[in-house]
């Protein structure tokens, strides 16, 4: 456990109205950095808790270090209690469909009047413009933003193997919140911050747009691209496994030839420069494939590691549970799955600050686990809180 008072965002109060991935990502990052994040959920709890299939990991991954308040926002008394919480907050996060927060009475204009210092972070499918009314998903914007085209095979667009746009959009939201907090130091005023799926996708494929602008040619999907380097591929090993190897500089090429006794290549001056090596890939790669196929996966990786060359085993996500580096470096955080009480290890924030990693302070919250504490913090008396509980407007942990 890490002392919250010693963390970068200690003292920052966040109220989170989110579900799925994009919005919870913002809350997760702020919470890991030390902010006090209260996750406002419906009385029955966030529906994300009950997703199955590929969505089963959303809640466990993106909701640690948060407190849970289950409340009926459509009830006048519940609405008033939530508004008091917002009035004392530094940041509000929401990722519901356009107009939903306004209908609830918690839109930016209304809340900024009550709390002029509030930083109001909205995570949407699109920023303001012709598409802003549309409902978007990670996969929708991967398709329309060109990412699925670049990921798949020609004629077979394929989404990336993670909710990369949701996560990236959330990260951009955090950047906006942190910038707004810094600006508030100078102006004393909060502001609205927006981040979106579509524009985040466009930013990620910007390198391919720039590639076309430079080369004059439309980029091919990454699966059939012309590589920027001659050796940048997946290779088979003697024991039926595979290893990715990249040789991305002239210095690395010389080390590579020496390590694997590629004397002919080392002595060929036409291969000294990367551009010429790329032109001769059809000559180079068969020789390297044959050399690598005589080595086991472990032997090949050991030699590449010793030489200082980029390489990687072809892992599955499940392999990361036992990854030596992640475990020994503090890269995995122990959490308790709320639906069955079992322990697991999930990736922590990939940031190192002042010699420290950011650990678990609050396990994954049960539904309404912190309802009483959150409302007391908002200034409600004990009798008012008990009345809300008795009337079924608020749900506390265990109810």
mmCIF file of C-alpha atoms in Angstrom:
data_model
loop_
_atom_site.group_PDB
_atom_site.id
_atom_site.type_symbol
_atom_site.label_atom_id
_atom_site.label_comp_id
_atom_site.label_asym_id
_atom_site.label_seq_id
_atom_site.Cartn_x
_atom_site.Cartn_y
_atom_site.Cartn_z
ATOM 1 C CA UNK A 1 0.000 0.000 0.000
ATOM 2 C CA UNK A 2 1.184 3.550 -0.758
ATOM 3 C CA UNK A 3 0.493 6.532 1.500
ATOM 4 C CA UNK A 4 -1.889 8.785 -0.427
ATOM 5 C CA UNK A 5 -0.491 11.974 1.146
ATOM 6 C CA UNK A 6 2.846 11.376 -0.598
ATOM 7 C CA UNK A 7 1.394 10.948 -4.078
ATOM 8 C CA UNK A 8 1.450 13.587 -6.871
ATOM 9 C CA UNK A 9 -2.321 14.180 -6.989
ATOM 10 C CA UNK A 10 -2.967 13.942 -3.257
ATOM 11 C CA UNK A 11 -5.772 16.307 -2.261
ATOM 12 C CA UNK A 12 -7.447 16.296 -5.689
ATOM 13 C CA UNK A 13 -11.085 15.203 -5.429
ATOM 14 C CA UNK A 14 -12.683 13.517 -8.435
ATOM 15 C CA UNK A 15 -16.299 12.498 -9.026
ATOM 16 C CA UNK A 16 -16.624 9.899 -11.768
ATOM 17 C CA UNK A 17 -19.837 9.220 -13.745
ATOM 18 C CA UNK A 18 -18.535 6.570 -16.130
ATOM 19 C CA UNK A 19 -18.859 3.046 -17.463
ATOM 20 C CA UNK A 20 -17.064 0.662 -19.847
ATOM 21 C CA UNK A 21 -13.406 1.638 -20.556
ATOM 22 C CA UNK A 22 -12.704 5.199 -21.752
ATOM 23 C CA UNK A 23 -14.103 7.111 -18.778
ATOM 24 C CA UNK A 24 -12.914 4.628 -16.133
ATOM 25 C CA UNK A 25 -9.401 4.842 -17.637
ATOM 26 C CA UNK A 26 -9.294 8.552 -16.775
ATOM 27 C CA UNK A 27 -10.412 7.853 -13.218
ATOM 28 C CA UNK A 28 -7.965 4.976 -12.859
ATOM 29 C CA UNK A 29 -4.938 7.028 -13.880
ATOM 30 C CA UNK A 30 -5.895 9.947 -11.647
ATOM 31 C CA UNK A 31 -6.597 7.542 -8.769
ATOM 32 C CA UNK A 32 -3.303 5.682 -9.180
ATOM 33 C CA UNK A 33 -1.523 9.061 -9.059
ATOM 34 C CA UNK A 34 -3.157 9.825 -5.726
ATOM 35 C CA UNK A 35 -6.452 11.582 -6.447
ATOM 36 C CA UNK A 36 -9.475 10.636 -4.362
ATOM 37 C CA UNK A 37 -11.917 9.229 -6.915
ATOM 38 C CA UNK A 38 -15.560 8.537 -6.060
ATOM 39 C CA UNK A 39 -17.235 6.370 -8.676
ATOM 40 C CA UNK A 40 -20.955 7.197 -8.847
ATOM 41 C CA UNK A 41 -22.957 4.112 -9.840
ATOM 42 C CA UNK A 42 -26.667 3.331 -10.281
ATOM 43 C CA UNK A 43 -28.363 1.565 -7.384
ATOM 44 C CA UNK A 44 -27.815 -1.809 -9.061
ATOM 45 C CA UNK A 45 -24.177 -0.959 -9.738
ATOM 46 C CA UNK A 46 -22.306 -0.182 -12.946
ATOM 47 C CA UNK A 47 -23.476 -2.575 -15.678
ATOM 48 C CA UNK A 48 -19.821 -2.970 -16.658
ATOM 49 C CA UNK A 49 -19.416 -5.133 -13.551
ATOM 50 C CA UNK A 50 -21.622 -7.776 -15.173
ATOM 51 C CA UNK A 51 -20.182 -7.902 -18.691
ATOM 52 C CA UNK A 52 -19.072 -11.280 -19.992
ATOM 53 C CA UNK A 53 -16.866 -12.391 -22.867
ATOM 54 C CA UNK A 54 -14.234 -9.881 -23.962
ATOM 55 C CA UNK A 55 -15.789 -7.299 -21.607
ATOM 56 C CA UNK A 56 -15.317 -9.404 -18.475
ATOM 57 C CA UNK A 57 -12.011 -7.695 -17.693
ATOM 58 C CA UNK A 58 -13.160 -4.089 -18.051
ATOM 59 C CA UNK A 59 -14.274 -3.467 -14.481
ATOM 60 C CA UNK A 60 -11.375 -5.268 -12.727
ATOM 61 C CA UNK A 61 -8.757 -3.519 -14.841
ATOM 62 C CA UNK A 62 -9.981 0.074 -14.724
ATOM 63 C CA UNK A 63 -11.532 0.612 -11.288
ATOM 64 C CA UNK A 64 -8.966 0.026 -8.551
ATOM 65 C CA UNK A 65 -8.111 2.814 -6.095
ATOM 66 C CA UNK A 66 -11.665 4.189 -6.359
ATOM 67 C CA UNK A 67 -14.576 4.478 -3.949
ATOM 68 C CA UNK A 68 -18.092 3.363 -4.917
ATOM 69 C CA UNK A 69 -21.274 5.349 -4.276
ATOM 70 C CA UNK A 70 -24.534 3.762 -5.484
ATOM 71 C CA UNK A 71 -27.294 6.373 -5.731
ATOM 72 C CA UNK A 72 -30.521 7.134 -7.602
ATOM 73 C CA UNK A 73 -29.697 10.336 -9.485
ATOM 74 C CA UNK A 74 -33.250 10.694 -10.825
ATOM 75 C CA UNK A 75 -34.630 11.047 -7.316
ATOM 76 C CA UNK A 76 -34.651 14.668 -6.103
ATOM 77 C CA UNK A 77 -32.920 13.838 -2.839
ATOM 78 C CA UNK A 78 -30.361 11.650 -4.600
ATOM 79 C CA UNK A 79 -29.769 14.385 -7.151
ATOM 80 C CA UNK A 80 -29.226 16.965 -4.417
ATOM 81 C CA UNK A 81 -26.757 14.703 -2.586
ATOM 82 C CA UNK A 82 -24.739 14.074 -5.762
ATOM 83 C CA UNK A 83 -24.732 17.788 -6.537
ATOM 84 C CA UNK A 84 -23.228 18.546 -3.124
ATOM 85 C CA UNK A 85 -20.485 16.027 -3.898
ATOM 86 C CA UNK A 86 -19.747 17.762 -7.215
ATOM 87 C CA UNK A 87 -19.705 21.197 -5.572
ATOM 88 C CA UNK A 88 -16.760 20.073 -3.464
ATOM 89 C CA UNK A 89 -14.883 18.343 -6.283
ATOM 90 C CA UNK A 90 -11.896 19.434 -8.359
ATOM 91 C CA UNK A 91 -12.694 17.190 -11.326
ATOM 92 C CA UNK A 92 -15.818 15.566 -12.779
ATOM 93 C CA UNK A 93 -15.465 12.765 -15.346
ATOM 94 C CA UNK A 94 -18.301 11.511 -17.546
ATOM 95 C CA UNK A 95 -18.513 9.367 -20.668
ATOM 96 C CA UNK A 96 -22.224 8.991 -21.313
ATOM 97 C CA UNK A 97 -23.981 9.695 -24.591
ATOM 98 C CA UNK A 98 -24.199 13.363 -25.668
ATOM 99 C CA UNK A 99 -26.823 15.231 -23.649
ATOM 100 C CA UNK A 100 -27.269 12.563 -20.951
ATOM 101 C CA UNK A 101 -25.610 14.579 -18.190
ATOM 102 C CA UNK A 102 -27.583 17.691 -19.170
ATOM 103 C CA UNK A 103 -30.844 15.745 -18.851
ATOM 104 C CA UNK A 104 -29.798 14.673 -15.370
ATOM 105 C CA UNK A 105 -29.061 18.294 -14.471
ATOM 106 C CA UNK A 106 -25.333 17.653 -14.207
ATOM 107 C CA UNK A 107 -24.158 19.273 -17.439
ATOM 108 C CA UNK A 108 -21.086 21.490 -17.604
ATOM 109 C CA UNK A 109 -22.897 24.825 -17.600
ATOM 110 C CA UNK A 110 -25.006 23.937 -14.569
ATOM 111 C CA UNK A 111 -22.127 22.466 -12.577
ATOM 112 C CA UNK A 112 -19.645 25.237 -13.385
ATOM 113 C CA UNK A 113 -22.130 27.772 -12.018
ATOM 114 C CA UNK A 114 -22.205 25.857 -8.741
ATOM 115 C CA UNK A 115 -18.451 25.229 -8.727
ATOM 116 C CA UNK A 116 -16.479 27.675 -10.931
ATOM 117 C CA UNK A 117 -13.205 25.864 -10.163
ATOM 118 C CA UNK A 118 -14.535 22.538 -11.453
ATOM 119 C CA UNK A 119 -12.664 20.808 -14.274
ATOM 120 C CA UNK A 120 -15.329 18.945 -16.226
ATOM 121 C CA UNK A 121 -13.919 16.108 -18.358
ATOM 122 C CA UNK A 122 -16.225 14.656 -21.015
ATOM 123 C CA UNK A 123 -15.167 11.578 -22.970
ATOM 124 C CA UNK A 124 -17.098 11.275 -26.225
ATOM 125 C CA UNK A 125 -17.114 9.519 -29.571
ATOM 126 C CA UNK A 126 -16.337 12.739 -31.452
ATOM 127 C CA UNK A 127 -15.277 16.263 -30.624
ATOM 128 C CA UNK A 128 -17.518 19.162 -31.694
ATOM 129 C CA UNK A 129 -18.371 18.998 -35.388
ATOM 130 C CA UNK A 130 -20.655 17.247 -37.899
ATOM 131 C CA UNK A 131 -20.290 13.844 -36.196
ATOM 132 C CA UNK A 132 -20.716 14.966 -32.597
ATOM 133 C CA UNK A 133 -24.268 13.586 -32.345
ATOM 134 C CA UNK A 134 -23.226 10.060 -33.312
ATOM 135 C CA UNK A 135 -22.889 7.159 -30.906
ATOM 136 C CA UNK A 136 -19.410 5.675 -31.164
ATOM 137 C CA UNK A 137 -17.527 2.675 -29.858
ATOM 138 C CA UNK A 138 -13.833 1.828 -29.875
ATOM 139 C CA UNK A 139 -14.366 -0.512 -32.825
ATOM 140 C CA UNK A 140 -16.481 2.025 -34.728
ATOM 141 C CA UNK A 141 -13.715 4.610 -34.708
ATOM 142 C CA UNK A 142 -11.015 2.044 -35.418
ATOM 143 C CA UNK A 143 -12.922 1.284 -38.621
ATOM 144 C CA UNK A 144 -13.661 4.858 -39.682
ATOM 145 C CA UNK A 145 -10.304 6.211 -38.521
ATOM 146 C CA UNK A 146 -8.209 3.846 -40.647
ATOM 147 C CA UNK A 147 -6.715 1.858 -37.763
ATOM 148 C CA UNK A 148 -8.589 -1.362 -38.607
ATOM 149 C CA UNK A 149 -7.488 -1.006 -42.243
ATOM 150 C CA UNK A 150 -3.846 -0.652 -41.179
ATOM 151 C CA UNK A 151 -4.089 -3.564 -38.712
ATOM 152 C CA UNK A 152 -5.729 -6.202 -40.905
ATOM 153 C CA UNK A 153 -4.990 -7.864 -44.213
ATOM 154 C CA UNK A 154 -5.906 -6.217 -47.542
ATOM 155 C CA UNK A 155 -9.682 -6.401 -47.847
ATOM 156 C CA UNK A 156 -9.992 -7.721 -44.288
ATOM 157 C CA UNK A 157 -9.910 -4.838 -41.796
ATOM 158 C CA UNK A 158 -9.299 -5.995 -38.253
ATOM 159 C CA UNK A 159 -9.624 -4.189 -34.938
ATOM 160 C CA UNK A 160 -6.546 -4.015 -32.750
ATOM 161 C CA UNK A 161 -6.323 -6.691 -30.070
ATOM 162 C CA UNK A 162 -7.122 -4.370 -27.167
ATOM 163 C CA UNK A 163 -9.407 -1.399 -26.470
ATOM 164 C CA UNK A 164 -6.583 0.819 -27.668
ATOM 165 C CA UNK A 165 -8.740 3.775 -28.697
ATOM 166 C CA UNK A 166 -10.727 3.791 -25.463
ATOM 167 C CA UNK A 167 -7.479 3.698 -23.489
ATOM 168 C CA UNK A 168 -5.723 6.304 -25.632
ATOM 169 C CA UNK A 169 -8.772 8.581 -25.525
ATOM 170 C CA UNK A 170 -8.770 8.234 -21.749
ATOM 171 C CA UNK A 171 -5.086 9.091 -21.596
ATOM 172 C CA UNK A 172 -5.666 12.216 -23.690
ATOM 173 C CA UNK A 173 -8.477 13.079 -21.281
ATOM 174 C CA UNK A 174 -6.026 12.828 -18.373
ATOM 175 C CA UNK A 175 -3.574 15.081 -20.207
ATOM 176 C CA UNK A 176 -6.351 17.641 -20.616
ATOM 177 C CA UNK A 177 -7.331 17.394 -16.934
ATOM 178 C CA UNK A 178 -3.737 17.829 -15.749
ATOM 179 C CA UNK A 179 -3.257 20.812 -18.082
ATOM 180 C CA UNK A 180 -6.507 22.331 -16.795
ATOM 181 C CA UNK A 181 -5.370 21.851 -13.183
ATOM 182 C CA UNK A 182 -2.141 23.683 -13.982
ATOM 183 C CA UNK A 183 -4.035 26.496 -15.731
ATOM 184 C CA UNK A 184 -6.326 26.750 -12.701
ATOM 185 C CA UNK A 185 -3.283 27.513 -10.576
ATOM 186 C CA UNK A 186 -2.871 30.705 -12.602
ATOM 187 C CA UNK A 187 -6.475 31.692 -13.251
ATOM 188 C CA UNK A 188 -8.387 30.205 -10.332
ATOM 189 C CA UNK A 189 -10.985 28.936 -12.809
ATOM 190 C CA UNK A 190 -11.998 25.504 -13.986
ATOM 191 C CA UNK A 191 -12.988 24.605 -17.523
ATOM 192 C CA UNK A 192 -14.502 21.920 -19.725
ATOM 193 C CA UNK A 193 -12.110 19.325 -21.140
ATOM 194 C CA UNK A 194 -13.143 16.971 -23.943
ATOM 195 C CA UNK A 195 -11.444 13.931 -25.408
ATOM 196 C CA UNK A 196 -12.814 11.619 -28.077
ATOM 197 C CA UNK A 197 -12.477 8.244 -29.727
ATOM 198 C CA UNK A 198 -12.438 9.377 -33.361
ATOM 199 C CA UNK A 199 -9.875 12.122 -32.952
ATOM 200 C CA UNK A 200 -7.704 9.816 -30.828
ATOM 201 C CA UNK A 201 -7.790 7.269 -33.645
ATOM 202 C CA UNK A 202 -6.862 9.926 -36.185
ATOM 203 C CA UNK A 203 -3.916 10.963 -34.009
ATOM 204 C CA UNK A 204 -2.691 7.359 -33.864
ATOM 205 C CA UNK A 205 -2.826 6.883 -37.636
ATOM 206 C CA UNK A 206 -1.278 10.317 -38.228
ATOM 207 C CA UNK A 207 2.080 8.675 -38.926
ATOM 208 C CA UNK A 208 0.523 6.881 -41.901
ATOM 209 C CA UNK A 209 -1.045 10.097 -43.172
ATOM 210 C CA UNK A 210 2.363 11.744 -42.898
ATOM 211 C CA UNK A 211 3.932 8.746 -44.652
ATOM 212 C CA UNK A 212 1.601 9.297 -47.612
ATOM 213 C CA UNK A 213 2.335 13.022 -47.632
ATOM 214 C CA UNK A 214 6.079 12.315 -47.722
ATOM 215 C CA UNK A 215 6.119 9.387 -50.147
ATOM 216 C CA UNK A 216 3.139 10.213 -52.335
ATOM 217 C CA UNK A 217 1.941 6.618 -51.953
ATOM 218 C CA UNK A 218 -1.044 5.381 -49.962
ATOM 219 C CA UNK A 219 0.217 3.239 -47.066
ATOM 220 C CA UNK A 220 -0.435 -0.495 -47.218
ATOM 221 C CA UNK A 221 -1.783 -2.329 -44.162
ATOM 222 C CA UNK A 222 0.984 -3.068 -41.670
ATOM 223 C CA UNK A 223 0.500 -6.796 -42.332
ATOM 224 C CA UNK A 224 1.818 -6.402 -45.897
ATOM 225 C CA UNK A 225 3.838 -3.206 -45.556
ATOM 226 C CA UNK A 226 7.283 -2.659 -46.952
ATOM 227 C CA UNK A 227 9.344 -2.702 -43.791
ATOM 228 C CA UNK A 228 11.650 0.201 -42.993
ATOM 229 C CA UNK A 229 14.311 -2.366 -42.064
ATOM 230 C CA UNK A 230 15.611 -5.552 -43.682
ATOM 231 C CA UNK A 231 15.467 -7.640 -40.501
ATOM 232 C CA UNK A 232 12.185 -6.858 -38.747
ATOM 233 C CA UNK A 233 10.160 -10.021 -38.671
ATOM 234 C CA UNK A 234 8.989 -13.148 -36.857
ATOM 235 C CA UNK A 235 11.267 -16.170 -37.157
ATOM 236 C CA UNK A 236 10.708 -19.891 -36.459
ATOM 237 C CA UNK A 237 12.983 -21.713 -34.028
ATOM 238 C CA UNK A 238 14.162 -25.324 -33.840
ATOM 239 C CA UNK A 239 11.675 -26.235 -31.112
ATOM 240 C CA UNK A 240 8.629 -25.063 -33.061
ATOM 241 C CA UNK A 241 8.330 -21.674 -31.375
ATOM 242 C CA UNK A 242 8.704 -18.155 -32.739
ATOM 243 C CA UNK A 243 10.702 -15.023 -31.907
ATOM 244 C CA UNK A 244 10.435 -11.493 -33.280
ATOM 245 C CA UNK A 245 13.782 -9.911 -34.170
ATOM 246 C CA UNK A 246 14.521 -6.369 -35.305
ATOM 247 C CA UNK A 247 17.800 -4.936 -36.578
ATOM 248 C CA UNK A 248 17.168 -1.205 -36.904
ATOM 249 C CA UNK A 249 20.530 0.511 -37.293
ATOM 250 C CA UNK A 250 23.814 0.041 -39.124
ATOM 251 C CA UNK A 251 25.595 -0.520 -35.821
ATOM 252 C CA UNK A 252 23.104 -3.223 -34.868
ATOM 253 C CA UNK A 253 23.619 -4.854 -38.267
ATOM 254 C CA UNK A 254 27.348 -5.201 -37.642
ATOM 255 C CA UNK A 255 26.742 -6.664 -34.178
ATOM 256 C CA UNK A 256 24.118 -9.001 -35.618
ATOM 257 C CA UNK A 257 26.415 -10.339 -38.329
ATOM 258 C CA UNK A 258 29.190 -10.903 -35.799
ATOM 259 C CA UNK A 259 26.954 -12.652 -33.248
ATOM 260 C CA UNK A 260 25.460 -15.062 -35.788
ATOM 261 C CA UNK A 261 28.644 -15.520 -37.862
ATOM 262 C CA UNK A 262 27.140 -14.032 -40.991
ATOM 263 C CA UNK A 263 30.586 -13.447 -42.447
ATOM 264 C CA UNK A 264 29.465 -13.061 -46.062
ATOM 265 C CA UNK A 265 27.002 -10.335 -45.141
ATOM 266 C CA UNK A 266 29.488 -8.584 -42.870
ATOM 267 C CA UNK A 267 32.060 -8.387 -45.666
ATOM 268 C CA UNK A 268 29.578 -7.176 -48.289
ATOM 269 C CA UNK A 269 29.862 -3.353 -48.382
ATOM 270 C CA UNK A 270 26.574 -3.101 -50.311
ATOM 271 C CA UNK A 271 24.831 -4.129 -47.082
ATOM 272 C CA UNK A 272 26.481 -1.491 -44.891
ATOM 273 C CA UNK A 273 23.546 0.932 -45.221
ATOM 274 C CA UNK A 274 19.945 0.262 -44.225
ATOM 275 C CA UNK A 275 18.435 1.381 -47.533
ATOM 276 C CA UNK A 276 20.476 -1.152 -49.515
ATOM 277 C CA UNK A 277 19.726 -3.902 -47.011
ATOM 278 C CA UNK A 278 15.992 -3.297 -47.442
ATOM 279 C CA UNK A 279 16.404 -3.635 -51.215
ATOM 280 C CA UNK A 280 18.130 -6.994 -50.686
ATOM 281 C CA UNK A 281 15.687 -8.464 -48.151
ATOM 282 C CA UNK A 282 14.879 -11.399 -50.435
ATOM 283 C CA UNK A 283 18.540 -12.364 -50.360
ATOM 284 C CA UNK A 284 19.116 -11.744 -46.651
ATOM 285 C CA UNK A 285 16.047 -13.219 -44.958
ATOM 286 C CA UNK A 286 16.247 -16.846 -46.208
ATOM 287 C CA UNK A 287 19.807 -17.125 -44.835
ATOM 288 C CA UNK A 288 18.769 -15.708 -41.476
ATOM 289 C CA UNK A 289 15.683 -17.931 -41.280
ATOM 290 C CA UNK A 290 17.837 -20.997 -41.863
ATOM 291 C CA UNK A 291 20.334 -19.892 -39.202
ATOM 292 C CA UNK A 292 17.643 -19.206 -36.620
ATOM 293 C CA UNK A 293 15.765 -22.450 -37.335
ATOM 294 C CA UNK A 294 18.760 -24.394 -36.021
ATOM 295 C CA UNK A 295 18.472 -22.732 -32.582
ATOM 296 C CA UNK A 296 15.957 -23.260 -29.804
ATOM 297 C CA UNK A 297 13.816 -20.324 -28.711
ATOM 298 C CA UNK A 298 15.762 -19.911 -25.467
ATOM 299 C CA UNK A 299 19.158 -20.187 -27.175
ATOM 300 C CA UNK A 300 18.188 -17.631 -29.814
ATOM 301 C CA UNK A 301 16.830 -15.157 -27.260
ATOM 302 C CA UNK A 302 19.885 -15.581 -25.042
ATOM 303 C CA UNK A 303 22.221 -14.727 -27.913
ATOM 304 C CA UNK A 304 20.102 -11.746 -28.981
ATOM 305 C CA UNK A 305 19.940 -10.507 -25.379
ATOM 306 C CA UNK A 306 23.700 -10.843 -24.947
ATOM 307 C CA UNK A 307 24.281 -8.935 -28.183
ATOM 308 C CA UNK A 308 21.867 -6.136 -27.207
ATOM 309 C CA UNK A 309 19.527 -6.558 -30.166
ATOM 310 C CA UNK A 310 15.740 -5.988 -30.099
ATOM 311 C CA UNK A 311 13.813 -9.267 -29.764
ATOM 312 C CA UNK A 312 10.627 -10.643 -28.250
ATOM 313 C CA UNK A 313 8.956 -13.978 -27.646
ATOM 314 C CA UNK A 314 5.436 -14.208 -29.082
ATOM 315 C CA UNK A 315 3.490 -14.134 -25.812
ATOM 316 C CA UNK A 316 -0.193 -14.355 -24.973
ATOM 317 C CA UNK A 317 -1.704 -12.014 -22.342
ATOM 318 C CA UNK A 318 -1.789 -14.976 -19.937
ATOM 319 C CA UNK A 319 2.001 -15.209 -20.110
ATOM 320 C CA UNK A 320 2.298 -11.813 -18.417
ATOM 321 C CA UNK A 321 0.979 -13.109 -15.081
ATOM 322 C CA UNK A 322 4.311 -14.876 -14.567
ATOM 323 C CA UNK A 323 6.574 -12.431 -16.385
ATOM 324 C CA UNK A 324 9.759 -12.074 -14.339
ATOM 325 C CA UNK A 325 10.284 -8.407 -15.143
ATOM 326 C CA UNK A 326 6.711 -7.332 -14.383
ATOM 327 C CA UNK A 327 6.672 -9.243 -11.116
ATOM 328 C CA UNK A 328 10.069 -8.160 -9.828
ATOM 329 C CA UNK A 329 9.753 -4.513 -10.916
ATOM 330 C CA UNK A 330 6.356 -3.889 -9.330
ATOM 331 C CA UNK A 331 4.615 -3.797 -12.686
ATOM 332 C CA UNK A 332 1.724 -5.968 -11.505
ATOM 333 C CA UNK A 333 -0.777 -4.956 -8.819
ATOM 334 C CA UNK A 334 -2.610 -7.462 -6.605
ATOM 335 C CA UNK A 335 -6.389 -6.962 -6.692
ATOM 336 C CA UNK A 336 -9.364 -8.905 -5.393
ATOM 337 C CA UNK A 337 -12.079 -9.713 -7.923
ATOM 338 C CA UNK A 338 -15.323 -8.437 -6.390
ATOM 339 C CA UNK A 339 -17.582 -11.088 -7.938
ATOM 340 C CA UNK A 340 -15.814 -14.089 -6.360
ATOM 341 C CA UNK A 341 -13.225 -12.763 -3.907
ATOM 342 C CA UNK A 342 -10.331 -14.362 -5.781
ATOM 343 C CA UNK A 343 -6.950 -12.607 -6.000
ATOM 344 C CA UNK A 344 -5.271 -11.795 -9.280
ATOM 345 C CA UNK A 345 -2.461 -9.619 -10.625
ATOM 346 C CA UNK A 346 -3.135 -6.851 -13.146
ATOM 347 C CA UNK A 347 -0.834 -4.272 -14.780
ATOM 348 C CA UNK A 348 -0.103 -1.157 -12.766
ATOM 349 C CA UNK A 349 0.345 2.333 -14.139
ATOM 350 C CA UNK A 350 3.335 2.197 -16.543
ATOM 351 C CA UNK A 351 4.974 5.236 -14.964
ATOM 352 C CA UNK A 352 8.004 5.584 -12.694
ATOM 353 C CA UNK A 353 8.306 8.857 -10.743
ATOM 354 C CA UNK A 354 10.947 9.772 -8.208
ATOM 355 C CA UNK A 355 12.082 6.191 -7.864
ATOM 356 C CA UNK A 356 8.612 4.803 -7.173
ATOM 357 C CA UNK A 357 5.823 2.917 -8.868
ATOM 358 C CA UNK A 358 2.155 3.512 -8.066
ATOM 359 C CA UNK A 359 0.566 0.707 -6.078
ATOM 360 C CA UNK A 360 -2.789 -0.373 -4.713
ATOM 361 C CA UNK A 361 -4.351 1.785 -1.977
ATOM 362 C CA UNK A 362 -7.977 0.751 -2.439
ATOM 363 C CA UNK A 363 -8.956 -2.655 -3.780
ATOM 364 C CA UNK A 364 -11.694 -2.958 -6.398
ATOM 365 C CA UNK A 365 -14.759 -1.502 -4.666
ATOM 366 C CA UNK A 366 -17.881 -3.500 -4.012
ATOM 367 C CA UNK A 367 -21.148 -1.887 -5.096
ATOM 368 C CA UNK A 368 -21.890 1.012 -2.758
ATOM 369 C CA UNK A 369 -19.006 0.100 -0.457
ATOM 370 C CA UNK A 370 -18.183 3.752 0.246
ATOM 371 C CA UNK A 371 -21.647 5.303 -0.042
ATOM 372 C CA UNK A 372 -21.824 6.421 3.585
ATOM 373 C CA UNK A 373 -18.296 7.879 3.599
ATOM 374 C CA UNK A 374 -18.768 9.680 0.279
ATOM 375 C CA UNK A 375 -21.995 11.342 1.391
ATOM 376 C CA UNK A 376 -20.496 12.308 4.737
ATOM 377 C CA UNK A 377 -17.630 13.917 2.841
ATOM 378 C CA UNK A 378 -20.208 15.859 0.793
ATOM 379 C CA UNK A 379 -21.500 17.332 4.047
ATOM 380 C CA UNK A 380 -24.600 15.234 4.667
ATOM 381 C CA UNK A 381 -25.424 14.472 8.284
ATOM 382 C CA UNK A 382 -25.581 10.920 9.570
ATOM 383 C CA UNK A 383 -29.355 11.147 9.914
ATOM 384 C CA UNK A 384 -29.724 12.405 6.320
ATOM 385 C CA UNK A 385 -27.566 9.544 5.067
ATOM 386 C CA UNK A 386 -29.551 6.965 7.008
ATOM 387 C CA UNK A 387 -32.787 8.424 5.625
ATOM 388 C CA UNK A 388 -31.487 8.094 2.051
ATOM 389 C CA UNK A 389 -30.534 4.496 2.758
ATOM 390 C CA UNK A 390 -33.878 3.714 4.355
ATOM 391 C CA UNK A 391 -35.767 5.211 1.403
ATOM 392 C CA UNK A 392 -33.751 3.140 -1.099
ATOM 393 C CA UNK A 393 -32.268 6.252 -2.718
ATOM 394 C CA UNK A 394 -28.748 5.204 -1.770
ATOM 395 C CA UNK A 395 -27.329 1.707 -1.528
ATOM 396 C CA UNK A 396 -24.506 0.911 0.865
ATOM 397 C CA UNK A 397 -22.092 -2.000 0.702
ATOM 398 C CA UNK A 398 -23.671 -5.289 1.712
ATOM 399 C CA UNK A 399 -27.225 -4.160 0.953
#
